[in-house]
Amino acid sequence: MLLHQVPERPLKHPKVLANLLQNVLIQPSESGLRQPLPIPSPNSDQSTYFYQNQKIQPPINHFSFEGKYRYICELLLSQTRSRNLPTGLQLHAHIAKSGLGTIPLVSHYLINFYSKNELPLLSTLVFEETQQRSATTWSSVISSLAQNELPGLAIEYFRRMLGDGARPDDHIYPSATKACAIMGRSDVGKSVHCHVIKTGYEIDVFVASSLVDMYCKCGGIVDARQLFDEMPDRNVVSWSGMIYGYAQLGEDNEALKLFKQALYAGMDVNDFTFSSVIRVCGDSTLLELGKQIHGMCFKTSFNSSSFVGSSLVSMYSRCGVIEEAYTVFHEVPLRNLGMWNAMLIACAQHAHTNQVFALFDKLQTSGGTVKPNFITFLSLLYACSHSGLVKEGEFYFDLMKTRYGIEPGAQHYSSMVDLLSRAGKLQEALSMINRMPIEPTESVWGAFMTGCRIHHNTELAAYAADRVFQLGNVSPGLHVILSNSYAAAGRYEDAARARKMLRDQGVKKETGLSWVEEGNKVHTFAAGDRGHARSKEIYEKLEELGEAMEKAGYVADTSFVLREVGGEEKQQTIRYHSERIAIAFALIVFPHNDRPLRIMKNLRVCGDCHTAIKFMSKCSGRVIIVRDNNRFHRFEDGKCSCGDYW
């Protein structure tokens, strides 16, 4: 649907503003008397007014008509900055009674006032009652709708403006492109881009930067880069937009390369830029680089930003340094919901379950300024799931609906099914799936099958696998779970069929990888990998560890090899999994005992490797932190932080 195809919805704008405002014309004072807001009058000989113990100084000049409406605008701007809705409503009532609402500048300030107070529909009512509409008035209402998450209406008003013959400017175009970005509609954005070119604004740095940002957020990274490269001038918005775009697509190297170029170009980066780059470091587990960028944030005072803070919490958590995540969280003075959620997720992933509950209690008593959302409750359910806390999980699942009115989505149901399945309550989990008001997704069935596998219920696992086949095309990861479920049930032909379906789709199973960061270099290993320059030392270290582990009582569990192969081959297959090779390498390059070994892995650690790493930590006397695709495991003195429940 292109710009000219956006349907025009007739909006009902009755003359109801006076009715909406009649109850707020006066406000109770401390004495109980209702006092109207004092508005300067041309006939008044007073030079000073007091309202609610606040001094209001009218203009020094005599009260001409222009002086009066400009003073009204100053008062409106003051109430907008302070988000003082009651006083602003009284001002609006005075404006309506005195007829000042016909002045475009007054309308602009009123629209902006309602926008900042998150009342965009009242902004449109003011706009519709404005008789003379200037470019500023159009800009105000379009910006109000875009800023308050009403992108469809913003584009509708933009189209109406074009139909009225008004000419967009460098303020209107960015609001229109922001609306397109919220909708994820690059096709509508391209129509706006065409108007930009026709009106000659493509060389304007603010308009071009907003277009770059729009294309990036809509996934059009090629269009964004072409426009970015053609820009004669670039600002922090264009640089940040491109970095964010590459980060969102997982093109971490390009994002980091652009950030480096921005610094060389002398660009003053902002908190959004830092936030995007820090997230790249977290996704790639580049701890050392993340620390350097944290230092830059500290030097530029952006470390106190809640946006940067949430990215830092996430980065340190993903890199296995939960202590630094706590430090960052406590150092940021004003925390937004994103930061609370980042800390909750970090604690849940590191099995700090009691901290998750304590943080949520603090969030609830934070004065009402921040309210939990669906991500908050996902974090709570995740923490309960990986600690086997069924009653607590059910409590938070109900609390989400009853107290906060958040309707559970597929992810919440998936977490509850995961919680029940891991706890061995497979029938209850299946009952919840059957009662879901929405169609069960593949993540729901995947959680159920994982629980079946943990508790060796091959019958229910096979039943779930049959249901998954009815979904049609599913993700490669679920095909692997399907195959493993069938194999565990001894249905090897069905297991082969699941893998064949994966091959027929032209998709390969994700290769299990583990990696270790050494300085500014990342060493990656696959199962049985012998391609590393220090491969000989690594395997010698593995043999040395293996002997010590066997003396300590380790016995390999080959049941985790779900293939029809001989016992000796199973032993060899499981002995050289990627995480074991990575640990052997880390022991070689980090010989000092005071440093924890941090291993990252893209797939879930298997049961035998989990047991083996416990023995490795005991035999080597080292703390080993392993991150798999679900959570963090901290191995120390033969024990794991997950309590063998993961």
XYZ file of C-alpha atoms in Angstrom:
646
model
C 0.000 0.000 0.000
C 1.686 3.194 -1.181
C 1.178 6.697 0.160
C -1.593 7.625 -2.282
C -3.376 4.360 -1.452
C -3.665 5.021 2.283
C -7.430 5.099 2.873
C -8.829 8.322 4.261
C -10.825 7.555 7.369
C -13.339 10.280 8.164
C -12.577 11.470 11.649
C -15.359 12.687 13.857
C -14.333 16.029 15.304
C -17.423 17.538 16.949
C -17.159 20.810 18.756
C -16.721 19.049 22.055
C -13.629 20.699 23.462
C -15.666 23.057 25.633
C -17.549 20.089 27.078
C -14.317 18.199 27.692
C -12.844 21.157 29.509
C -15.807 22.533 31.438
C -15.018 20.453 34.523
C -11.457 21.722 34.784
C -12.021 25.472 34.406
C -11.362 25.935 38.095
C -9.267 23.986 40.535
C -9.589 23.498 44.314
C -7.142 25.436 46.453
C -5.719 24.280 49.766
C -8.451 26.203 51.577
C -11.146 24.245 49.775
C -12.271 27.248 47.668
C -12.241 26.783 43.925
C -10.054 29.406 42.287
C -9.848 30.089 38.587
C -6.465 30.374 36.933
C -5.610 34.085 36.737
C -5.119 35.230 33.166
C -3.766 38.742 32.475
C -6.334 41.202 31.207
C -5.657 44.360 29.137
C -7.685 46.348 31.663
C -5.800 45.022 34.679
C -3.505 47.377 36.537
C -1.796 44.573 38.405
C 1.759 43.709 37.460
C 2.090 40.450 39.403
C -0.209 37.441 39.809
C -0.022 34.473 42.136
C -1.422 31.033 41.333
C -1.050 28.097 43.750
C 1.735 29.986 45.559
C 3.611 30.441 42.271
C 4.470 33.894 41.019
C 3.237 34.638 37.500
C 4.778 37.714 35.893
C 2.763 39.155 33.001
C 4.505 41.113 30.198
C 5.960 44.440 31.182
C 4.503 46.131 28.093
C 0.847 47.073 27.920
C -1.438 44.196 27.062
C -1.830 44.452 23.329
C -3.594 41.621 21.513
C -0.269 40.294 20.277
C 1.264 40.565 23.736
C -1.635 38.693 25.259
C -1.545 35.693 22.920
C 2.236 35.494 23.092
C 1.989 35.422 26.877
C -0.581 32.637 26.603
C 1.877 30.744 24.391
C 4.613 31.169 27.002
C 2.308 29.826 29.702
C 1.359 26.846 27.508
C 5.003 26.121 26.810
C 5.734 26.222 30.543
C 2.929 23.744 31.304
C 4.113 21.514 28.447
C 7.613 21.329 29.859
C 6.319 20.493 33.334
C 3.662 18.081 31.949
C 1.102 19.973 34.060
C -2.127 18.705 32.536
C -4.710 20.321 34.908
C -3.281 23.846 34.525
C -2.870 23.360 30.782
C -6.518 22.344 30.486
C -7.542 25.531 32.290
C -5.433 27.538 29.856
C -7.136 25.790 26.959
C -10.530 26.649 28.415
C -9.524 30.318 28.590
C -8.244 30.159 25.009
C -11.526 28.665 23.808
C -13.591 31.343 25.604
C -11.443 34.247 24.424
C -11.236 33.124 20.786
C -7.440 32.919 20.768
C -7.636 29.401 19.328
C -7.999 30.859 15.835
C -4.332 31.938 15.918
C -2.122 29.244 14.275
C 0.705 29.748 16.787
C -1.618 29.194 19.748
C -3.002 26.060 18.074
C 0.555 24.833 17.556
C 1.346 25.180 21.273
C -1.928 23.482 22.244
C -1.275 20.539 19.922
C 2.233 20.210 21.293
C 0.922 20.399 24.874
C -1.454 17.461 24.340
C 1.223 15.546 22.458
C 3.707 15.780 25.332
C 0.969 14.709 27.749
C 0.368 11.621 25.564
C -3.103 12.714 24.443
C -2.684 12.687 20.651
C -6.400 12.462 19.854
C -6.975 15.735 21.702
C -4.205 17.147 19.502
C -6.265 16.203 16.459
C -9.374 17.827 17.957
C -7.465 21.089 18.396
C -6.165 20.800 14.850
C -9.612 20.216 13.338
C -10.961 23.323 15.087
C -8.085 25.446 13.784
C -9.384 27.678 10.984
C -6.035 28.774 9.578
C -3.549 25.919 9.178
C 0.068 26.781 8.601
C 2.969 24.426 7.923
C 3.744 24.639 11.658
C 0.233 23.459 12.568
C 0.427 20.516 10.160
C 3.868 19.673 11.469
C 2.605 19.710 15.074
C -0.286 17.311 14.543
C 1.703 14.875 12.371
C 4.529 14.886 14.934
C 2.034 14.358 17.780
C 0.587 11.259 16.122
C 3.974 9.819 15.149
C 5.470 10.436 18.606
C 2.499 8.778 20.315
C 2.523 5.528 18.320
C -0.320 6.376 15.912
C 1.630 6.033 12.663
C -1.381 5.284 10.438
C -3.089 8.528 11.446
C 0.194 10.428 11.027
C 0.472 9.264 7.416
C -3.212 10.069 6.831
C -2.681 13.637 8.005
C 0.466 13.885 5.894
C -1.558 12.866 2.831
C -4.307 15.345 3.723
C -1.714 18.066 3.998
C -0.470 17.301 0.488
C -4.068 17.332 -0.745
C -4.591 20.789 0.795
C -1.619 22.098 -1.162
C 0.573 22.688 1.902
C 4.294 22.229 1.330
C 6.140 19.838 3.680
C 9.344 21.081 5.278
C 12.332 19.728 7.190
C 10.154 19.303 10.288
C 7.266 17.455 8.637
C 9.262 14.936 6.591
C 11.087 13.404 9.613
C 7.737 12.893 11.397
C 6.306 11.155 8.314
C 9.338 8.882 7.951
C 9.191 8.078 11.690
C 5.585 6.925 11.193
C 6.681 4.685 8.310
C 9.436 3.220 10.491
C 6.962 2.398 13.292
C 4.697 0.610 10.790
C 7.661 -1.136 9.169
C 6.364 0.075 5.801
C 9.322 0.869 3.569
C 6.945 1.013 0.563
C 5.081 3.969 2.085
C 8.464 5.368 3.136
C 9.628 5.266 -0.477
C 6.601 7.357 -1.467
C 7.610 9.921 1.147
C 11.169 9.717 -0.199
C 9.842 10.569 -3.690
C 8.157 13.694 -2.309
C 11.422 14.612 -0.594
C 13.270 14.459 -3.925
C 10.531 16.410 -5.752
C 10.675 19.227 -3.211
C 14.477 19.335 -3.105
C 14.893 18.286 0.519
C 17.090 15.255 -0.219
C 20.185 17.354 0.499
C 18.847 18.435 3.888
C 20.839 16.557 6.510
C 17.893 16.185 8.909
C 15.476 14.874 6.287
C 18.045 12.532 4.709
C 19.054 11.220 8.140
C 15.432 10.449 9.006
C 15.119 8.516 5.728
C 18.254 6.507 6.528
C 16.837 5.710 9.955
C 13.490 4.693 8.421
C 15.033 2.324 5.865
C 17.199 0.713 8.560
C 14.270 0.128 10.895
C 12.256 -1.342 8.006
C 15.083 -3.760 7.154
C 16.034 -1.976 3.920
C 19.721 -1.816 4.742
C 20.773 -1.622 1.052
C 18.569 1.436 0.388
C 19.740 2.989 3.651
C 23.427 2.509 2.806
C 22.997 3.900 -0.705
C 21.317 7.028 0.665
C 23.891 7.277 3.458
C 26.802 7.124 1.005
C 25.187 9.808 -1.200
C 24.646 12.285 1.649
C 26.880 15.366 1.315
C 26.686 15.900 5.086
C 25.950 13.438 7.858
C 24.905 13.969 11.444
C 24.669 11.761 14.501
C 21.197 10.536 13.456
C 22.393 9.210 10.094
C 25.468 7.525 11.608
C 23.451 6.060 14.483
C 20.694 4.885 12.147
C 23.137 2.957 9.972
C 24.900 1.410 12.973
C 21.545 0.382 14.438
C 20.437 -1.080 11.098
C 23.503 -3.306 10.786
C 23.227 -4.329 14.445
C 19.578 -5.349 14.007
C 20.473 -7.563 11.049
C 23.310 -9.221 12.969
C 25.977 -7.713 10.739
C 28.142 -6.915 13.727
C 31.389 -6.303 11.846
C 29.777 -3.639 9.646
C 28.214 -1.961 12.677
C 31.568 -1.812 14.488
C 33.345 -0.629 11.341
C 30.878 2.248 10.930
C 31.233 3.203 14.583
C 34.997 3.403 14.133
C 34.538 5.563 11.016
C 32.184 7.880 12.911
C 34.809 8.391 15.613
C 37.510 9.076 13.004
C 35.171 11.587 11.330
C 34.965 13.468 14.632
C 31.251 12.793 15.038
C 29.784 13.504 18.459
C 27.995 10.218 19.064
C 25.011 10.108 21.407
C 23.474 7.612 23.822
C 21.573 5.889 20.998
C 24.848 5.287 19.116
C 26.568 3.917 22.200
C 23.564 1.752 23.016
C 23.587 0.145 19.540
C 27.325 -0.566 19.580
C 27.265 -1.971 23.116
C 24.462 -4.336 22.071
C 26.694 -5.535 19.227
C 29.424 -6.298 21.783
C 26.889 -8.187 23.883
C 25.572 -10.214 20.956
C 29.111 -11.137 19.896
C 30.290 -11.509 23.522
C 33.160 -9.073 22.885
C 33.860 -8.277 26.519
C 37.136 -6.392 26.102
C 35.753 -4.127 23.371
C 32.613 -3.604 25.421
C 34.727 -2.466 28.364
C 36.544 0.048 26.153
C 33.264 1.498 24.899
C 31.993 1.601 28.504
C 35.054 3.727 29.265
C 34.129 6.093 26.430
C 30.593 6.353 27.824
C 32.040 7.238 31.225
C 34.274 9.956 29.759
C 31.365 11.514 27.846
C 28.929 11.134 30.804
C 26.617 8.894 28.765
C 27.055 6.134 31.342
C 24.227 7.749 33.351
C 21.785 7.315 30.444
C 19.227 4.584 31.076
C 19.414 3.559 27.399
C 23.174 3.081 27.594
C 22.780 1.507 31.033
C 20.352 -1.160 29.806
C 22.746 -2.032 26.960
C 25.683 -2.265 29.375
C 23.718 -4.491 31.762
C 22.811 -6.770 28.865
C 26.369 -6.780 27.482
C 28.046 -7.677 30.782
C 25.421 -10.319 31.472
C 25.810 -11.915 28.038
C 29.571 -11.968 28.517
C 29.169 -13.784 31.838
C 30.177 -10.887 34.107
C 27.012 -10.503 36.148
C 28.829 -8.566 38.897
C 29.515 -5.666 36.520
C 25.893 -5.740 35.381
C 24.783 -5.195 38.986
C 27.259 -2.315 39.350
C 25.993 -0.551 36.216
C 22.376 -1.018 37.277
C 22.928 0.571 40.690
C 24.982 3.475 39.295
C 22.329 4.773 36.882
C 20.191 7.331 38.787
C 17.032 7.204 36.650
C 16.104 3.779 35.292
C 13.596 3.218 32.524
C 11.643 0.004 32.051
C 14.203 -1.273 29.546
C 16.882 -1.162 32.202
C 14.737 -2.959 34.781
C 13.931 -5.653 32.230
C 17.597 -6.015 31.228
C 18.578 -6.600 34.867
C 15.710 -9.048 35.417
C 16.727 -11.062 32.340
C 20.381 -11.001 33.439
C 19.527 -12.359 36.904
C 17.264 -15.022 35.416
C 19.945 -16.204 32.980
C 22.525 -16.431 35.749
C 20.191 -18.361 38.081
C 19.946 -15.472 40.578
C 16.285 -16.287 41.086
C 15.842 -14.591 44.460
C 17.281 -11.395 42.995
C 14.715 -11.566 40.182
C 11.866 -11.591 42.688
C 13.481 -8.861 44.821
C 13.984 -6.611 41.783
C 10.399 -7.108 40.693
C 9.196 -6.092 44.163
C 11.322 -2.921 43.935
C 9.907 -2.204 40.475
C 6.362 -2.463 41.815
C 7.138 -0.019 44.629
C 9.105 2.455 42.481
C 6.395 5.104 42.802
C 4.318 4.082 39.804
C 6.607 5.849 37.343
C 7.588 2.547 35.719
C 5.118 -0.271 35.199
C 5.984 -3.852 34.214
C 5.176 -4.995 30.688
C 5.023 -8.341 28.880
C 8.853 -8.606 28.788
C 9.000 -8.152 32.568
C 6.714 -11.119 33.106
C 8.582 -13.190 30.530
C 11.711 -12.675 32.647
C 9.857 -13.769 35.795
C 8.441 -16.877 34.112
C 11.868 -17.684 32.663
C 13.433 -17.502 36.121
C 10.732 -19.754 37.563
C 11.099 -22.224 34.693
C 14.827 -22.704 35.187
C 14.473 -23.099 38.933
C 11.481 -25.445 38.950
C 9.291 -22.960 40.863
C 5.881 -24.008 39.596
C 3.728 -22.235 42.208
C 5.630 -18.971 41.794
C 5.345 -19.206 38.008
C 1.590 -19.741 38.204
C 1.313 -16.777 40.601
C 3.100 -14.375 38.234
C 1.188 -15.724 35.231
C -2.093 -14.861 36.985
C -0.760 -11.541 38.325
C 0.076 -10.429 34.813
C -3.577 -10.742 33.797
C -5.407 -9.742 36.975
C -3.392 -6.757 38.224
C -1.749 -5.380 35.078
C -4.228 -6.402 32.398
C -1.539 -7.924 30.186
C -2.960 -10.680 28.017
C -0.500 -13.597 27.777
C 1.053 -14.141 24.363
C 2.586 -17.191 22.738
C 5.909 -16.578 24.526
C 4.249 -16.514 27.943
C 2.437 -19.778 27.228
C 5.688 -21.250 25.939
C 7.399 -20.300 29.212
C 4.594 -21.832 31.282
C 4.676 -25.048 29.243
C 8.446 -25.104 29.669
C 8.071 -24.586 33.428
C 5.543 -27.399 33.823
C 7.375 -29.761 31.466
C 10.766 -29.330 33.148
C 9.125 -29.959 36.506
C 7.766 -33.276 35.207
C 4.153 -32.080 35.079
C 3.765 -33.178 31.466
C 0.027 -33.822 31.568
C -0.592 -30.366 33.064
C 1.606 -28.844 30.356
C -0.334 -30.690 27.653
C -3.604 -29.551 29.213
C -2.417 -25.916 29.099
C -1.512 -26.314 25.425
C -4.976 -27.645 24.658
C -6.621 -24.752 26.576
C -4.606 -21.995 24.904
C -6.848 -19.294 23.354
C -4.370 -19.034 20.471
C -2.887 -21.681 18.225
C 0.158 -23.347 19.831
C 3.330 -22.174 18.140
C 6.392 -24.266 17.410
C 8.120 -22.763 20.473
C 5.294 -24.107 22.674
C 5.616 -27.619 21.229
C 9.414 -27.364 21.359
C 9.272 -26.577 25.090
C 6.956 -29.521 25.641
C 9.165 -31.938 23.687
C 12.242 -30.783 25.590
C 10.469 -31.617 28.851
C 9.450 -35.004 27.492
C 13.048 -35.737 26.605
C 14.340 -34.663 30.036
C 11.873 -37.012 31.754
C 12.275 -39.789 29.168
C 8.584 -39.788 28.208
C 9.067 -40.991 24.654
C 5.350 -41.595 24.084
C 4.308 -37.980 24.707
C 7.393 -36.724 22.838
C 6.380 -38.705 19.771
C 2.772 -37.442 20.112
C 4.008 -33.839 20.200
C 6.304 -34.497 17.244
C 3.329 -35.756 15.234
C 1.437 -32.544 16.078
C 4.392 -30.425 15.011
C 4.443 -32.098 11.600
C 0.943 -30.675 11.097
C 2.322 -27.126 11.385
C 4.110 -27.473 8.028
C 7.435 -25.686 7.647
C 9.096 -25.142 11.005
C 12.488 -23.847 12.099
C 15.656 -25.971 11.742
C 16.025 -26.134 15.530
C 12.601 -27.709 15.925
C 13.423 -30.275 13.230
C 16.388 -31.317 15.353
C 14.160 -31.657 18.445
C 11.719 -33.656 16.321
C 14.455 -35.963 15.157
C 15.828 -36.397 18.676
C 12.353 -37.101 20.079
C 11.749 -39.825 17.517
C 15.239 -41.245 18.039
C 14.767 -41.351 21.802
C 11.538 -43.290 21.213
C 13.409 -45.729 18.978
C 11.558 -44.506 15.870
C 14.716 -44.086 13.801
C 12.880 -44.052 10.469
C 10.770 -41.092 11.619
C 13.921 -39.427 12.934
C 15.528 -39.834 9.513
C 12.372 -38.458 7.894
C 12.569 -35.318 10.049
C 16.176 -34.744 9.034
C 15.327 -35.402 5.379
C 12.628 -32.724 5.521
C 15.287 -30.324 6.746
C 17.575 -31.233 3.832
C 14.703 -30.965 1.341
C 14.105 -27.383 2.480
C 17.732 -26.608 1.709
C 18.417 -25.768 5.352
C 21.290 -27.238 7.310
C 21.260 -27.995 11.011
C 23.018 -25.275 12.960
C 26.566 -26.354 13.724
C 27.396 -26.501 17.402
C 30.121 -23.968 18.144
C 31.940 -22.775 21.242
C 34.239 -19.788 21.460
C 36.688 -18.101 23.820
C 37.769 -14.460 23.781
C 41.501 -13.865 24.203
C 42.270 -10.152 24.227
C 40.808 -8.768 20.994
C 40.710 -12.167 19.301
C 37.928 -14.759 19.378
C 38.835 -18.465 19.031
C 35.970 -20.635 17.737
C 35.762 -24.431 17.905
C 33.421 -27.103 16.522
C 33.064 -30.700 17.740
C 36.197 -32.713 16.935
C 37.886 -29.565 15.627
C 41.598 -30.009 14.845
C 42.100 -26.939 12.701
C 43.384 -24.610 15.414
C 47.077 -23.652 15.427
C 47.424 -25.044 18.968
C 45.369 -28.160 18.304
C 48.080 -30.552 19.489
C 48.346 -28.801 22.882
C 44.547 -28.701 23.186
C 44.115 -32.450 22.713
C 46.999 -33.208 25.046
C 45.285 -31.059 27.678
C 41.998 -32.929 27.011
C 43.703 -36.289 27.549
C 45.318 -35.029 30.735
C 41.961 -33.749 32.005
C 40.224 -36.962 30.964
C 42.527 -39.107 33.061
C 42.087 -36.875 36.113
C 38.286 -36.858 35.648
C 38.088 -40.658 35.436
C 40.121 -40.984 38.635
C 37.654 -38.563 40.275
C 34.742 -40.805 39.241
C 33.561 -39.436 35.884
C 31.818 -41.967 33.610
C 30.644 -40.857 30.158
C 26.896 -41.034 29.509
C 26.554 -41.973 25.831
C 22.749 -41.881 25.883
C 23.031 -38.291 24.664
C 24.364 -39.551 21.313
C 21.094 -40.150 19.471
C 22.508 -42.051 16.507
C 22.789 -45.722 15.679
C 26.558 -46.073 16.163
C 28.811 -48.329 18.183
C 29.745 -47.738 21.801
C 33.363 -46.762 21.086
C 32.276 -44.269 18.434
C 29.767 -42.797 20.874
C 32.572 -42.368 23.427
C 34.736 -40.522 20.878
C 31.815 -38.391 19.656
C 30.868 -37.102 23.092
C 34.442 -36.673 24.364
C 35.316 -33.988 21.820
C 32.270 -31.716 21.944
C 33.089 -28.096 21.159
C 32.758 -26.772 24.729
C 35.328 -29.290 26.021
C 37.828 -28.252 23.357
C 37.208 -24.579 24.205
C 37.768 -25.241 27.925
C 41.042 -27.070 27.220
C 42.202 -24.104 25.113
C 41.206 -21.619 27.830
C 43.178 -23.591 30.428
C 46.253 -23.279 28.204
C 46.021 -19.539 27.449
C 44.770 -18.473 30.900
C 46.928 -20.505 33.328
C 46.341 -18.318 36.396
C 43.785 -19.655 38.856
C 42.319 -16.267 39.820
C 40.623 -15.789 36.457
C 37.306 -17.515 35.612
C 37.216 -19.258 32.246
C 34.340 -17.922 30.103
C 33.071 -20.191 27.333
C 30.266 -19.212 24.954
C 28.182 -21.779 23.080
C 25.400 -21.377 20.500
C 23.508 -24.570 21.365
C 22.268 -26.136 24.591
C 24.981 -27.962 26.526
C 24.270 -31.702 26.592
C 23.809 -33.619 29.835
C 27.095 -35.499 29.645
C 29.113 -32.352 28.936
C 27.398 -30.671 31.869
C 28.573 -33.526 34.117
C 32.039 -33.498 32.551
C 32.525 -29.767 33.098
C 31.666 -30.183 36.773
C 34.525 -32.684 37.009
C 36.777 -30.341 34.978
C 36.184 -27.510 37.445
C 36.966 -29.797 40.368
C 40.103 -31.322 38.842
C 41.515 -28.037 37.558
C 40.500 -25.920 40.561
C 39.090 -23.291 38.186
C 35.782 -21.447 37.926
C 34.289 -22.207 34.512
C 31.400 -20.099 33.207
C 29.579 -21.573 30.217
C 26.843 -19.769 28.325
C 24.611 -21.920 26.129
C 21.566 -20.796 24.162
C 19.382 -20.839 27.292
C 21.337 -19.616 30.292
C 24.634 -19.352 32.141
C 26.229 -22.187 34.094
C 28.852 -21.322 36.692
C 30.903 -24.427 37.515
C 32.975 -24.285 40.672
C 34.482 -27.102 42.761
C 32.416 -29.754 41.005
C 29.072 -27.954 41.312
C 26.966 -25.885 38.923
C 24.925 -22.777 39.722
C 21.908 -24.288 37.948
C 21.728 -27.092 40.500
C 21.576 -29.561 37.600
C 18.169 -28.127 36.659
C 18.288 -26.527 33.240
